[in-house]
């Protein structure tokens, strides 16, 4: 991530869910970001439940606002040289452009930072069925 620690990093909730260990991702990112948090269109309790379950300590979250308003608010509240938004869709990329944040796709971010993408649960089920040979 260019070695720049004067950065605010925001994850779209669905992008964060694509990572195998969101807690470790946040721990790692804290070493090279100033502020880090999660934004989502989902109700506040959904984000809170996810972050608590994964032991994620965030500096900001979207609350009852939409993602655009949240990102604009974060930019107003936290002054850093860079603002990077990690998302997982074309809509996320468009939003980043609209609110003047750098955009990074979660898979590109994972590759650059050596984060592990979660395995697709459907693929795991298919693999498990193919391996099972204990049936009569």
GROMACS .gro file of C-alpha atoms in nm:
model
  136
    1UNK     CA    1   0.000   0.000   0.000
    2UNK     CA    2   0.284   0.237  -0.093
    3UNK     CA    3   0.422   0.247   0.262
    4UNK     CA    4   0.218   0.558   0.341
    5UNK     CA    5   0.081   0.552   0.696
    6UNK     CA    6  -0.102   0.886   0.671
    7UNK     CA    7  -0.410   0.713   0.535
    8UNK     CA    8  -0.772   0.655   0.623
    9UNK     CA    9  -0.892   0.311   0.513
   10UNK     CA   10  -1.259   0.219   0.477
   11UNK     CA   11  -1.389  -0.129   0.403
   12UNK     CA   12  -1.730  -0.190   0.252
   13UNK     CA   13  -1.887  -0.455   0.476
   14UNK     CA   14  -1.943  -0.704   0.194
   15UNK     CA   15  -1.580  -0.668   0.085
   16UNK     CA   16  -1.463  -0.732   0.440
   17UNK     CA   17  -1.678  -1.046   0.452
   18UNK     CA   18  -1.482  -1.182   0.155
   19UNK     CA   19  -1.167  -1.202   0.364
   20UNK     CA   20  -1.080  -1.517   0.556
   21UNK     CA   21  -0.976  -1.336   0.875
   22UNK     CA   22  -1.119  -0.983   0.902
   23UNK     CA   23  -0.969  -0.945   1.252
   24UNK     CA   24  -0.617  -1.013   1.123
   25UNK     CA   25  -0.674  -0.781   0.828
   26UNK     CA   26  -0.761  -0.496   1.065
   27UNK     CA   27  -0.464  -0.575   1.290
   28UNK     CA   28  -0.232  -0.572   0.989
   29UNK     CA   29  -0.381  -0.256   0.840
   30UNK     CA   30  -0.345  -0.070   1.171
   31UNK     CA   31   0.030  -0.092   1.117
   32UNK     CA   32   0.014   0.122   0.804
   33UNK     CA   33  -0.302   0.332   0.838
   34UNK     CA   34  -0.400   0.613   1.067
   35UNK     CA   35  -0.775   0.536   1.078
   36UNK     CA   36  -0.973   0.231   0.972
   37UNK     CA   37  -1.341   0.142   0.968
   38UNK     CA   38  -1.639  -0.018   0.796
   39UNK     CA   39  -1.914   0.138   0.588
   40UNK     CA   40  -2.235  -0.023   0.472
   41UNK     CA   41  -2.592   0.045   0.364
   42UNK     CA   42  -2.702  -0.219   0.616
   43UNK     CA   43  -2.846  -0.118   0.954
   44UNK     CA   44  -2.595  -0.025   1.224
   45UNK     CA   45  -2.662  -0.342   1.424
   46UNK     CA   46  -2.555  -0.559   1.129
   47UNK     CA   47  -2.214  -0.389   1.110
   48UNK     CA   48  -2.181  -0.390   1.490
   49UNK     CA   49  -2.265  -0.760   1.513
   50UNK     CA   50  -2.012  -0.848   1.243
   51UNK     CA   51  -1.733  -0.640   1.397
   52UNK     CA   52  -1.798  -0.774   1.748
   53UNK     CA   53  -1.812  -1.133   1.626
   54UNK     CA   54  -1.479  -1.083   1.449
   55UNK     CA   55  -1.321  -0.877   1.731
   56UNK     CA   56  -1.269  -0.579   1.502
   57UNK     CA   57  -1.200  -0.243   1.663
   58UNK     CA   58  -1.286   0.031   1.418
   59UNK     CA   59  -1.229   0.403   1.434
   60UNK     CA   60  -1.551   0.481   1.246
   61UNK     CA   61  -1.856   0.313   1.098
   62UNK     CA   62  -2.140   0.424   0.877
   63UNK     CA   63  -2.414   0.425   1.136
   64UNK     CA   64  -2.762   0.498   1.005
   65UNK     CA   65  -2.628   0.696   0.708
   66UNK     CA   66  -2.564   0.568   0.359
   67UNK     CA   67  -2.216   0.487   0.234
   68UNK     CA   68  -2.167   0.813   0.042
   69UNK     CA   69  -2.263   1.028   0.338
   70UNK     CA   70  -2.049   0.811   0.566
   71UNK     CA   71  -1.738   0.841   0.348
   72UNK     CA   72  -1.786   1.218   0.318
   73UNK     CA   73  -1.827   1.242   0.696
   74UNK     CA   74  -1.515   1.037   0.760
   75UNK     CA   75  -1.317   1.259   0.526
   76UNK     CA   76  -1.441   1.567   0.714
   77UNK     CA   77  -1.364   1.416   1.054
   78UNK     CA   78  -1.029   1.244   0.992
   79UNK     CA   79  -0.760   1.444   0.819
   80UNK     CA   80  -0.506   1.230   0.635
   81UNK     CA   81  -0.320   1.254   0.306
   82UNK     CA   82  -0.499   0.955   0.151
   83UNK     CA   83  -0.847   0.808   0.170
   84UNK     CA   84  -0.875   0.453   0.040
   85UNK     CA   85  -1.203   0.265   0.002
   86UNK     CA   86  -1.189  -0.113  -0.034
   87UNK     CA   87  -1.496  -0.254  -0.204
   88UNK     CA   88  -1.617  -0.550  -0.401
   89UNK     CA   89  -1.835  -0.416  -0.682
   90UNK     CA   90  -1.857  -0.171  -0.970
   91UNK     CA   91  -2.099   0.031  -0.757
   92UNK     CA   92  -1.833   0.061  -0.485
   93UNK     CA   93  -1.584   0.187  -0.740
   94UNK     CA   94  -1.832   0.443  -0.873
   95UNK     CA   95  -1.905   0.558  -0.518
   96UNK     CA   96  -1.535   0.608  -0.446
   97UNK     CA   97  -1.507   0.827  -0.756
   98UNK     CA   98  -1.814   1.028  -0.652
   99UNK     CA   99  -1.679   1.106  -0.303
  100UNK     CA  100  -1.316   1.149  -0.412
  101UNK     CA  101  -1.167   0.843  -0.241
  102UNK     CA  102  -0.911   0.608  -0.398
  103UNK     CA  103  -1.074   0.275  -0.481
  104UNK     CA  104  -0.921  -0.067  -0.439
  105UNK     CA  105  -1.098  -0.393  -0.513
  106UNK     CA  106  -1.085  -0.632  -0.218
  107UNK     CA  107  -0.908  -0.901  -0.422
  108UNK     CA  108  -0.640  -0.655  -0.537
  109UNK     CA  109  -0.599  -0.528  -0.180
  110UNK     CA  110  -0.570  -0.885  -0.050
  111UNK     CA  111  -0.302  -0.967  -0.304
  112UNK     CA  112  -0.103  -0.651  -0.227
  113UNK     CA  113  -0.124  -0.697   0.151
  114UNK     CA  114  -0.099  -1.079   0.163
  115UNK     CA  115  -0.450  -1.119   0.305
  116UNK     CA  116  -0.635  -1.443   0.245
  117UNK     CA  117  -0.964  -1.442   0.056
  118UNK     CA  118  -1.222  -1.668   0.222
  119UNK     CA  119  -1.297  -1.989   0.041
  120UNK     CA  120  -1.633  -2.003  -0.131
  121UNK     CA  121  -1.864  -2.210   0.092
  122UNK     CA  122  -2.026  -2.370  -0.214
  123UNK     CA  123  -1.685  -2.482  -0.342
  124UNK     CA  124  -1.601  -2.629  -0.001
  125UNK     CA  125  -1.924  -2.832  -0.002
  126UNK     CA  126  -1.853  -2.960  -0.354
  127UNK     CA  127  -1.497  -3.056  -0.257
  128UNK     CA  128  -1.617  -3.230   0.058
  129UNK     CA  129  -1.864  -3.440  -0.138
  130UNK     CA  130  -1.604  -3.534  -0.395
  131UNK     CA  131  -1.357  -3.650  -0.128
  132UNK     CA  132  -1.600  -3.855   0.078
  133UNK     CA  133  -1.555  -4.222   0.015
  134UNK     CA  134  -1.706  -4.359   0.336
  135UNK     CA  135  -2.044  -4.436   0.184
  136UNK     CA  136  -2.132  -4.799   0.119
   0.00000   0.00000   0.00000
